[in-house]
Amino acid sequence: MQDAPLLISNILRHGQLTHGESQVITIEAGGHRSATFDEVAGRAEKLAKALRRLGVKDGDRVGTFCWNNQGHMEAYLAIPCMGAVLHTLNIRLPAEQLAYVINHAEDRVIIVDGSLVPLLAAVKDDLKTVETIIVVGDGDTSALGETLSYEALLAAEEPGFEWPDLDERSAAAMCYTSGTTGNPKGVVYSHRSTWLHTMAEQAASSIGMTEEDRILIIVPMFHANAWGTPYAAWLAGTDMLMPQMYLMGEHLAAIFNEYHPTLACGVPTIWNGLLQLDKPVDFSSVRAITAGGAAVPQALIEGFEKRFGATIIQGWGMTETSPLAAFGLPPARRLEGHDDMYYKIKAGRVVPGVEIRVVAEDGSVLPNDGTSVGEFEARGPWVTGSYYKDEDPDRFHDGWLRTGDVGCLDEQGYMTISDRTKDVIKSGGEWISSVELENAVMAYPDVFEAAVIAVPDHKWSERPLVAVVPKPGKTLDPSALVAFLKDRVPRWWLPEQWAFIEEIPKTSVGKFDKKVMRAAFADGAYAVHKVDLPK
Ligand code: ADP
């Protein structure tokens, strides 16, 4: 066979030549802007030329500080295909972490959306390697000092760029973890890993997009490459709906009503916001909704089925796994005694190409029997083998990545995530799954959201504390909640400590921020209600 390298420029050319009429649609105030794949590819060529003219060489890092929009898609194509490295910057990182990741990656150029200029300007004086800032769209750029206009740069170039033949193992993109559990760590994706990941995403055992589809990409393009959906959609000729900053329930409802996506991807908190919205939402065009990045509560899956007639398919992955590693389509052959919901609430089924195993604390590999609980380890061609300039030998051993997630695998490869190692609750020597407990609480009708953390206990070492946000206008009685949980979780899991709060703190990518919650509890910021547990 020919030894053709697996390059993102293959993906670019395929979408351009084969699906030239497919569209990238960017939502804007009061309307939208659309461009064909052919136009987007032509603009990517001009962007590559402009970056080359600015001195960007192979391997140089070019940061993007952007919403999900057409310009960001152009950067996704131009930067890796020209041989540079796309560094997607998380626009919600705290300032010091943002400066840290830009300096750590040594970004030379940053492309920033006009609306995000103030956030970047806040760290400008701390940036050590950035030489050029390119601003997309309107906005007052004065706070950034000298900048270049994205449109002016493109206007000065002719289309056409000879995409170079690169080593498929060279760096194409990098993304830092959101730092939920420490400082952000850099993960570098190669052309080869991105190509293979895109194929996996395109498989029928995953979402399998086609030209008939139109995907609403809510998960940010700075968060694990929007789960790989931009490249997969480009390869398949799937129309992409880019929501920019229009991410609140009302905006999303309007997008569903007007633009009729067939697919949409987002974290559970986004879907919960839409489910609770008291406005009509037209889901008639939708064939599947995907959710991941955090556990998807059963109540959310049921709520979507009931209200919208829509299926939520759950996936599991991490920045370190590109991220797709498990995807939750139900099996054709169901194991006896397992109903639909058994599969739907799983984090996903291991996707072809990735291997997952469960490892006990003593290092032994546990059986895939659906009950043996340990830490997940992963390996495969789109699982990272190290962090960028950051030795972390604890996370990598014998070619496996220690994921920091705890749970079990069943005989058919479906994963149950019970916790992150950092969040487990060890009560009397036994583990209580904070995730399962949260899901059980969130099934209570008047609960909007709930998160569970471990709090110290002199008798049991740790006990669960449940922080609950009631639905608007509702008050909750902790004893009634405990009574509700009685038949839903093991007796010794029943939480005696409850706090009713206005909002669960979230990380920059919309996950419950348990680090912040534990600190709030330790500072006495939570008014804790103690309940007598039923005998
Ligand atoms: P960070 O590690 O910075 O929070 P990631 O997006 O890489 O950002 O997060 C990966 C983590 O998200 C996983 O290790 C896991 O804990 C969690 N996660 C992802 N998908 C699921 C899921 N379906 N169910 C439960 N947890 C999930």
Coordinates of C-alpha atoms and ligand atoms in Angstrom, one line a residue:
M1 CA 0.0 0.0 0.0
Q2 CA 1.0 3.6 -0.5
D3 CA 2.5 5.2 2.5
A4 CA 0.3 8.3 2.5
P5 CA 0.6 10.4 5.6
L6 CA -2.6 11.0 7.6
L7 CA -2.8 14.8 7.5
I8 CA -5.5 17.2 8.3
S9 CA -5.0 18.7 4.9
N10 CA -6.6 15.5 3.5
I11 CA -9.6 16.3 5.6
L12 CA -9.6 19.9 4.4
R13 CA -9.3 18.9 0.7
H14 CA -12.0 16.3 1.0
G15 CA -14.6 18.6 2.4
Q16 CA -13.6 21.4 0.0
L17 CA -13.8 19.2 -3.1
T18 CA -16.5 16.8 -2.2
H19 CA -18.9 18.9 -0.1
G20 CA -18.1 22.4 -1.3
E21 CA -21.8 23.5 -1.0
S22 CA -22.2 22.4 2.6
Q23 CA -22.4 25.3 5.0
V24 CA -20.9 26.8 8.1
I25 CA -23.6 28.9 9.7
T26 CA -22.6 31.4 12.4
I27 CA -25.4 32.8 14.6
E28 CA -25.2 36.5 15.1
A29 CA -27.3 39.1 16.8
G30 CA -30.7 39.0 15.1
G31 CA -29.6 36.6 12.4
H32 CA -26.8 34.6 11.0
R33 CA -23.9 34.6 8.5
S34 CA -23.2 31.6 6.3
A35 CA -20.5 30.4 4.0
T36 CA -20.0 27.3 1.9
F37 CA -17.2 24.9 2.7
D38 CA -15.7 26.0 -0.6
E39 CA -15.6 29.6 0.6
V40 CA -14.3 28.6 4.1
A41 CA -11.5 26.6 2.5
G42 CA -10.6 29.5 0.2
R43 CA -10.4 31.8 3.3
A44 CA -8.3 29.2 5.1
E45 CA -5.9 29.3 2.2
K46 CA -5.7 33.1 2.5
L47 CA -5.2 32.9 6.3
A48 CA -2.4 30.4 5.9
K49 CA -0.7 32.8 3.4
A50 CA -1.2 35.7 5.8
L51 CA 0.3 33.8 8.7
R52 CA 3.2 32.7 6.6
R53 CA 3.8 36.4 5.6
L54 CA 3.8 37.2 9.3
G55 CA 6.6 34.7 9.8
V56 CA 4.7 31.7 11.2
K57 CA 6.9 28.7 10.6
D58 CA 6.4 24.9 11.0
G59 CA 5.7 24.0 14.6
D60 CA 5.0 27.6 15.7
R61 CA 2.0 27.8 18.0
V62 CA -0.9 30.0 16.9
G63 CA -3.5 30.6 19.6
T64 CA -7.2 31.1 19.0
F65 CA -9.3 33.0 21.6
C66 CA -12.7 32.6 19.9
W67 CA -16.2 31.6 20.1
N68 CA -17.6 28.8 17.9
N69 CA -17.8 30.6 14.6
Q70 CA -16.7 30.6 11.0
G71 CA -13.4 32.4 11.7
H72 CA -12.5 29.7 14.3
M73 CA -13.2 27.0 11.7
E74 CA -10.9 28.7 9.2
A75 CA -8.2 28.7 11.9
Y76 CA -8.9 25.0 12.6
L77 CA -8.1 24.3 8.9
A78 CA -5.4 26.8 8.1
I79 CA -3.1 26.5 11.1
P80 CA -2.5 22.7 11.3
C81 CA -2.5 22.3 7.5
M82 CA 0.2 24.9 7.0
G83 CA 2.4 23.1 9.5
A84 CA 1.9 25.3 12.5
V85 CA 0.1 24.3 15.7
L86 CA -3.4 25.4 16.6
H87 CA -3.6 26.2 20.3
T88 CA -7.2 26.7 21.2
L89 CA -7.4 28.9 24.3
N90 CA -10.2 28.5 26.8
I91 CA -12.0 31.9 27.0
R92 CA -13.3 31.2 30.5
L93 CA -10.0 30.4 32.2
P94 CA -9.1 32.7 35.1
A95 CA -6.6 35.4 33.9
E96 CA -3.5 33.9 35.6
Q97 CA -4.2 30.4 34.1
L98 CA -4.8 32.0 30.7
A99 CA -1.4 33.8 30.8
Y100 CA 0.2 30.6 32.1
V101 CA -1.0 28.4 29.1
I102 CA -0.1 31.1 26.5
N103 CA 3.4 31.4 28.0
H104 CA 3.8 27.7 28.5
A105 CA 2.8 26.9 24.9
E106 CA 4.9 29.9 23.7
D107 CA 2.2 31.1 21.3
R108 CA 3.6 33.6 18.8
V109 CA 0.4 34.8 17.3
I110 CA -3.1 34.9 18.8
I111 CA -6.3 35.2 16.8
V112 CA -9.0 36.8 19.0
D113 CA -12.7 37.6 18.4
G114 CA -13.5 41.3 18.7
S115 CA -16.0 40.6 21.5
L116 CA -13.3 38.9 23.6
V117 CA -10.7 41.6 23.4
P118 CA -11.2 42.8 27.0
L119 CA -10.5 39.3 28.3
L120 CA -7.3 39.0 26.4
A121 CA -6.3 42.5 27.2
A122 CA -6.5 41.7 30.9
V123 CA -3.4 39.4 30.5
K124 CA -1.6 41.2 27.8
D125 CA 1.2 42.5 29.9
D126 CA 2.0 39.1 31.2
L127 CA 2.5 37.5 27.8
K128 CA 6.1 36.7 27.0
T129 CA 6.1 35.2 23.5
V130 CA 3.2 36.7 21.7
E131 CA 4.3 39.0 18.8
T132 CA 1.1 39.5 16.8
I133 CA -2.5 39.7 17.8
I134 CA -5.1 39.4 15.0
V135 CA -8.6 40.6 15.7
V136 CA -11.7 39.0 14.0
G137 CA -14.7 41.2 13.6
D138 CA -15.6 44.4 15.4
G139 CA -14.7 45.6 18.8
D140 CA -12.6 48.3 20.5
T141 CA -9.1 46.9 20.2
S142 CA -7.3 49.8 21.9
A143 CA -6.7 47.9 25.1
L144 CA -4.5 45.4 23.2
G145 CA -2.2 48.1 21.7
E146 CA -1.2 47.3 18.1
T147 CA -3.3 44.6 16.4
L148 CA -4.0 43.4 12.9
S149 CA -7.4 43.0 11.4
Y150 CA -8.3 39.5 10.3
E151 CA -10.4 40.7 7.4
A152 CA -7.8 43.1 6.2
L153 CA -5.1 40.4 6.3
L154 CA -7.3 38.0 4.3
A155 CA -8.3 40.8 1.8
A156 CA -4.6 41.3 1.0
E157 CA -4.2 37.7 -0.1
E158 CA -5.2 35.6 -3.1
P159 CA -6.7 32.2 -2.5
G160 CA -4.6 29.1 -3.1
F161 CA -2.0 27.6 -0.8
E162 CA 0.2 24.6 -1.4
W163 CA -0.5 22.6 1.8
P164 CA 2.9 21.1 2.7
D165 CA 3.6 17.4 3.0
L166 CA 4.2 17.0 6.7
D167 CA 5.2 14.2 9.0
E168 CA 1.9 12.7 10.2
R169 CA 3.3 12.5 13.7
S170 CA 4.0 16.2 13.8
A171 CA 2.0 18.4 16.2
A172 CA -1.3 19.7 14.7
A173 CA -3.1 21.2 17.7
M174 CA -2.9 21.5 21.4
C175 CA -5.3 22.0 24.2
Y176 CA -4.9 22.4 27.9
T177 CA -7.0 20.6 30.4
S178 CA -9.4 23.0 32.1
G179 CA -7.6 22.6 35.3
T180 CA -10.6 21.1 37.2
T181 CA -8.1 19.1 39.2
G182 CA -5.0 21.3 39.3
N183 CA -3.0 23.5 36.9
P184 CA -3.9 23.2 33.2
K185 CA -1.8 20.6 31.4
G186 CA -1.0 20.7 27.7
V187 CA -2.1 17.8 25.4
V188 CA -0.6 17.9 21.9
Y189 CA -2.6 16.2 19.1
S190 CA -0.8 15.1 16.0
H191 CA -2.1 15.0 12.4
R192 CA -2.2 11.3 12.6
S193 CA -4.1 11.2 16.0
T194 CA -6.6 13.8 14.7
W195 CA -7.2 11.9 11.5
L196 CA -7.8 8.6 13.2
H197 CA -10.0 10.3 15.8
T198 CA -12.0 11.9 13.0
M199 CA -12.5 8.5 11.4
A200 CA -13.6 7.0 14.7
E201 CA -16.1 9.8 15.2
Q202 CA -17.4 9.3 11.7
A203 CA -18.0 5.5 12.2
A204 CA -21.6 4.3 12.5
S205 CA -20.6 3.0 15.9
S206 CA -20.3 6.7 16.9
I207 CA -22.4 9.6 15.7
G208 CA -21.7 8.8 12.0
M209 CA -22.5 12.2 10.5
T210 CA -23.6 12.5 6.9
E211 CA -24.3 15.3 4.4
E212 CA -28.0 15.0 5.4
D213 CA -27.1 16.2 8.9
R214 CA -26.8 19.7 10.4
I215 CA -24.9 19.8 13.7
L216 CA -25.3 22.4 16.3
I217 CA -21.9 22.6 17.9
I218 CA -22.5 23.9 21.4
V219 CA -19.4 22.4 23.1
P220 CA -16.7 25.0 22.7
M221 CA -14.1 24.7 20.1
F222 CA -11.5 25.4 22.8
H223 CA -12.7 22.4 24.8
A224 CA -11.0 19.2 23.5
N225 CA -11.6 20.4 19.9
A226 CA -15.4 20.6 20.4
W227 CA -15.2 16.8 20.8
G228 CA -13.7 16.6 17.3
T229 CA -17.0 17.5 15.7
P230 CA -15.7 20.3 13.4
Y231 CA -13.3 18.0 11.5
A232 CA -15.8 15.1 11.4
A233 CA -18.5 17.4 10.1
W234 CA -16.2 18.9 7.6
L235 CA -15.2 15.4 6.3
A236 CA -18.8 14.3 6.1
G237 CA -20.2 17.5 4.5
T238 CA -22.4 18.1 7.5
D239 CA -23.7 21.7 7.9
M240 CA -22.3 23.2 11.0
L241 CA -24.3 25.6 13.2
M242 CA -21.9 27.8 15.2
P243 CA -23.7 29.5 18.1
Q244 CA -21.0 31.9 19.2
M245 CA -22.0 33.5 22.5
Y246 CA -25.7 32.6 22.1
L247 CA -25.7 29.7 24.6
M248 CA -28.5 30.4 27.1
G249 CA -31.6 28.3 27.0
E250 CA -33.6 31.0 25.1
H251 CA -31.0 31.4 22.5
L252 CA -30.7 27.7 21.9
A253 CA -34.4 27.3 21.7
A254 CA -34.5 30.0 19.0
I255 CA -31.7 28.2 17.1
F256 CA -33.6 24.8 17.3
N257 CA -36.8 26.6 16.1
E258 CA -35.2 28.4 13.2
Y259 CA -32.3 26.4 12.0
H260 CA -33.5 22.8 12.6
P261 CA -30.4 20.9 13.4
T262 CA -30.4 17.1 13.2
L263 CA -27.6 16.7 15.8
A264 CA -26.4 18.8 18.7
C265 CA -23.6 18.3 21.2
G266 CA -23.2 19.9 24.6
V267 CA -22.5 19.3 28.3
P268 CA -25.4 18.2 30.6
T269 CA -25.7 21.6 32.3
I270 CA -26.5 23.2 28.9
W271 CA -29.2 20.5 28.2
N272 CA -30.6 20.9 31.7
G273 CA -31.0 24.7 31.0
L274 CA -32.9 24.0 27.8
L275 CA -35.1 21.4 29.4
Q276 CA -36.1 23.7 32.2
L277 CA -37.0 26.5 29.8
D278 CA -40.6 27.5 29.8
K279 CA -40.8 28.2 26.0
P280 CA -41.7 26.1 23.0
V281 CA -38.7 24.3 21.4
D282 CA -39.1 22.5 18.1
F283 CA -37.1 19.2 18.2
S284 CA -38.8 17.6 15.2
S285 CA -35.6 17.8 13.1
V286 CA -33.3 16.3 15.8
R287 CA -32.1 12.7 15.4
A288 CA -29.8 12.7 18.4
I289 CA -28.4 14.9 21.1
T290 CA -25.0 14.0 22.5
A291 CA -23.8 14.9 26.0
G292 CA -20.7 14.2 27.9
G293 CA -17.9 15.8 29.8
A294 CA -19.8 15.1 33.0
A295 CA -22.3 12.4 34.0
V296 CA -25.7 12.7 32.3
P297 CA -28.4 12.3 35.0
Q298 CA -31.2 9.8 34.3
A299 CA -33.7 12.5 35.1
L300 CA -32.3 14.6 32.2
I301 CA -32.5 11.7 29.8
E302 CA -36.1 11.0 30.8
G303 CA -37.0 14.7 30.7
F304 CA -35.7 15.0 27.1
E305 CA -37.6 11.9 26.0
K306 CA -40.8 13.1 27.6
R307 CA -40.7 16.8 26.6
F308 CA -38.9 16.6 23.3
G309 CA -39.1 13.0 22.2
A310 CA -35.3 13.2 21.8
T311 CA -32.7 10.7 22.8
I312 CA -29.6 11.9 24.6
I313 CA -26.6 9.7 23.7
Q314 CA -23.8 9.9 26.3
G315 CA -20.1 9.9 25.5
W316 CA -17.1 9.7 27.7
G317 CA -13.6 11.1 27.1
M318 CA -11.1 13.6 28.2
T319 CA -8.8 16.2 26.7
E320 CA -6.2 13.5 27.0
T321 CA -8.2 11.1 24.8
S322 CA -8.9 13.6 21.9
P323 CA -11.6 13.2 23.5
L324 CA -13.8 10.4 22.0
A325 CA -13.2 7.2 23.9
A326 CA -16.7 5.8 24.6
F327 CA -20.0 6.5 23.0
G328 CA -23.4 5.3 24.2
L329 CA -25.4 3.7 21.4
P330 CA -27.4 0.8 22.8
P331 CA -26.2 -2.7 21.8
A332 CA -28.1 -4.9 19.3
R333 CA -27.8 -7.8 21.7
R334 CA -28.9 -6.8 25.2
L335 CA -27.8 -8.7 28.2
E336 CA -30.6 -10.3 30.1
G337 CA -32.3 -8.1 32.6
H338 CA -30.9 -4.9 31.1
D339 CA -33.5 -2.4 29.9
D340 CA -33.0 0.6 27.7
M341 CA -32.2 2.9 30.6
Y342 CA -29.4 0.6 31.8
Y343 CA -27.5 1.5 28.6
K344 CA -28.6 5.1 28.4
I345 CA -27.2 6.1 31.8
K346 CA -23.8 4.5 31.0
A347 CA -21.0 6.9 30.1
G348 CA -20.7 5.1 26.8
R349 CA -19.4 1.9 25.1
V350 CA -15.7 1.8 24.3
V351 CA -15.1 2.9 20.8
P352 CA -13.1 0.9 18.3
G353 CA -9.5 2.0 18.4
V354 CA -9.4 2.7 22.1
E355 CA -8.7 0.2 24.9
I356 CA -10.0 0.8 28.4
R357 CA -9.3 -1.3 31.4
V358 CA -10.2 -1.1 35.1
V359 CA -7.3 -1.3 37.6
A360 CA -7.5 -1.9 41.3
E361 CA -5.5 0.1 43.9
D362 CA -2.9 -2.7 44.0
G363 CA -2.3 -2.4 40.3
S364 CA -4.1 -5.6 39.3
V365 CA -6.4 -5.5 36.3
L366 CA -10.0 -6.2 37.2
P367 CA -12.6 -8.2 35.1
N368 CA -15.1 -6.4 32.9
D369 CA -18.0 -7.8 34.9
G370 CA -20.1 -4.7 35.5
T371 CA -19.4 -4.7 39.2
S372 CA -15.6 -4.6 39.8
V373 CA -14.7 -1.0 40.5
G374 CA -11.3 0.6 40.0
E375 CA -9.6 3.4 38.1
F376 CA -10.0 3.5 34.3
E377 CA -6.8 3.3 32.2
A378 CA -6.8 4.0 28.5
R379 CA -4.5 3.6 25.5
G380 CA -4.8 4.0 21.8
P381 CA -3.6 6.1 18.9
W382 CA -5.5 9.2 19.9
V383 CA -4.7 8.9 23.7
T384 CA -1.9 11.1 24.8
G385 CA 1.3 9.5 25.9
S386 CA 2.5 12.5 28.0
Y387 CA 1.8 16.1 28.8
Y388 CA 3.5 18.9 27.0
K389 CA 6.7 20.0 28.8
D390 CA 5.3 18.7 32.0
E391 CA 6.4 15.3 33.4
D392 CA 3.6 13.7 35.2
P393 CA 4.8 10.1 35.6
D394 CA 1.9 9.3 37.9
R395 CA -0.5 9.6 35.0
F396 CA 1.4 7.4 32.5
H397 CA 2.7 3.9 32.9
D398 CA 3.4 0.9 30.6
G399 CA 1.8 2.8 27.7
W400 CA -1.5 3.4 29.6
L401 CA -3.0 6.7 30.7
R402 CA -4.4 6.7 34.2
T403 CA -7.6 8.6 33.7
G404 CA -8.4 9.6 37.3
D405 CA -11.9 8.3 36.8
V406 CA -13.3 5.5 38.9
G407 CA -15.9 3.0 37.8
C408 CA -16.5 -0.3 36.2
L409 CA -16.8 -1.8 32.7
D410 CA -19.4 -4.4 31.8
E411 CA -19.1 -7.5 29.6
Q412 CA -20.1 -5.5 26.5
G413 CA -17.7 -2.6 27.1
Y414 CA -20.1 -0.1 28.6
M415 CA -18.6 2.2 31.2
T416 CA -20.1 3.3 34.5
I417 CA -18.3 6.3 36.0
S418 CA -18.9 6.5 39.7
D419 CA -16.4 9.3 40.4
R420 CA -13.2 11.1 39.8
T421 CA -10.5 9.8 42.1
K422 CA -10.3 13.3 43.7
D423 CA -14.1 13.3 44.4
V424 CA -14.8 9.9 45.8
I425 CA -16.4 9.7 49.2
K426 CA -14.9 7.1 51.5
S427 CA -17.3 6.4 54.2
G428 CA -16.4 3.7 56.7
G429 CA -13.8 2.2 54.2
E430 CA -16.4 1.9 51.4
W431 CA -16.9 4.1 48.4
I432 CA -20.0 6.2 47.9
S433 CA -20.4 7.3 44.3
S434 CA -21.0 11.1 44.4
V435 CA -22.2 10.9 40.8
E436 CA -24.9 8.3 41.5
L437 CA -26.0 10.1 44.6
E438 CA -26.3 13.4 42.6
N439 CA -28.3 11.6 39.9
A440 CA -30.7 10.2 42.4
V441 CA -31.2 13.6 44.0
M442 CA -31.7 15.3 40.6
A443 CA -34.6 12.9 39.9
Y444 CA -36.6 14.7 42.7
P445 CA -39.2 16.8 40.9
D446 CA -38.4 20.2 42.5
V447 CA -34.6 19.9 42.2
F448 CA -32.9 22.0 39.5
E449 CA -29.4 20.8 40.2
A450 CA -27.5 18.9 42.9
A451 CA -23.8 18.2 43.6
V452 CA -22.3 16.0 46.2
I453 CA -19.0 16.4 48.0
A454 CA -17.1 14.5 50.7
V455 CA -16.9 16.2 54.0
P456 CA -14.8 15.1 57.0
D457 CA -16.5 12.9 59.6
H458 CA -14.8 11.7 62.8
K459 CA -16.7 8.4 62.9
W460 CA -16.8 7.4 59.2
S461 CA -13.8 9.5 58.0
E462 CA -16.0 11.0 55.2
R463 CA -19.7 11.5 54.6
P464 CA -21.6 13.0 51.7
L465 CA -22.9 16.5 51.7
V466 CA -25.5 17.4 49.1
A467 CA -25.7 20.9 47.8
V468 CA -29.0 21.5 46.1
V469 CA -30.4 24.2 43.9
P470 CA -34.2 24.1 44.0
K471 CA -36.3 24.9 40.9
P472 CA -37.4 28.6 40.8
G473 CA -40.1 29.3 43.4
K474 CA -39.7 25.9 45.1
T475 CA -38.6 25.2 48.6
L476 CA -37.2 21.8 49.5
D477 CA -37.5 19.8 52.7
P478 CA -34.3 17.7 53.4
S479 CA -36.3 15.0 55.2
A480 CA -38.5 14.6 52.2
L481 CA -35.4 14.3 50.0
V482 CA -34.0 11.6 52.2
A483 CA -37.3 9.8 52.2
F484 CA -37.2 10.0 48.4
L485 CA -33.7 8.6 48.3
K486 CA -34.5 5.7 50.7
D487 CA -35.4 3.2 48.0
R488 CA -33.0 4.5 45.4
V489 CA -29.6 4.3 47.0
P490 CA -28.0 1.9 49.5
R491 CA -29.0 2.7 53.1
W492 CA -25.5 3.8 54.2
W493 CA -25.3 6.3 51.4
L494 CA -28.3 8.3 52.7
P495 CA -26.9 11.8 53.2
E496 CA -27.6 13.5 56.6
Q497 CA -26.1 16.8 55.5
W498 CA -27.8 19.2 53.1
A499 CA -27.1 22.7 51.9
F500 CA -29.6 24.7 49.7
I501 CA -27.7 27.1 47.5
E502 CA -28.5 29.4 44.6
E503 CA -26.1 28.0 42.1
I504 CA -23.6 25.1 41.9
P505 CA -20.2 26.5 41.1
K506 CA -19.1 25.5 37.6
T507 CA -15.7 25.1 36.0
S508 CA -14.7 26.9 32.8
V509 CA -16.2 24.1 30.8
G510 CA -19.5 23.9 32.7
K511 CA -18.8 21.0 35.1
F512 CA -19.6 21.1 38.8
D513 CA -16.6 22.6 40.5
K514 CA -16.1 20.4 43.6
K515 CA -12.8 22.0 44.5
V516 CA -14.6 25.3 44.9
M517 CA -17.5 23.6 46.8
R518 CA -15.1 21.9 49.2
A519 CA -13.4 25.2 49.9
A520 CA -16.8 26.9 50.4
F521 CA -17.8 24.2 52.9
A522 CA -14.5 24.4 54.7
D523 CA -14.9 28.2 55.0
G524 CA -18.3 27.7 56.5
A525 CA -20.1 29.3 53.5
Y526 CA -22.8 26.6 53.4
A527 CA -25.6 26.6 55.9
V528 CA -25.8 22.9 56.5
H529 CA -29.1 21.3 57.5
K530 CA -28.7 18.0 59.4
V531 CA -31.4 15.4 59.0
D532 CA -32.1 12.4 61.2
L533 CA -31.8 9.4 59.0
P534 CA -34.6 6.8 59.0
K535 CA -33.9 3.8 61.2
Ligands
ADP1 P1 -10.9 18.5 32.7 O1 -10.1 17.2 33.0 O2 -10.0 19.7 32.6 O3 -12.1 18.7 33.6 P2 -11.9 17.3 30.4 O4 -12.9 17.8 29.5 O5 -10.7 16.6 29.8 O6 -11.5 18.4 31.3 O7 -12.6 16.3 31.4 C1 -12.6 14.9 31.3 C2 -13.3 14.3 32.5 O8 -14.7 14.6 32.3 C3 -13.2 12.8 32.6 O9 -12.1 12.4 33.2 C4 -14.5 12.5 33.4 O10 -14.2 12.7 34.8 C5 -15.5 13.6 33.0 N1 -16.4 13.0 32.1 C6 -16.4 13.0 30.7 N2 -17.5 12.4 30.2 C7 -18.2 11.9 31.2 C8 -19.4 11.1 31.4 N3 -20.1 10.7 30.3 N4 -19.8 10.8 32.6 C9 -19.1 11.2 33.7 N5 -17.9 11.9 33.6 C10 -17.5 12.3 32.4

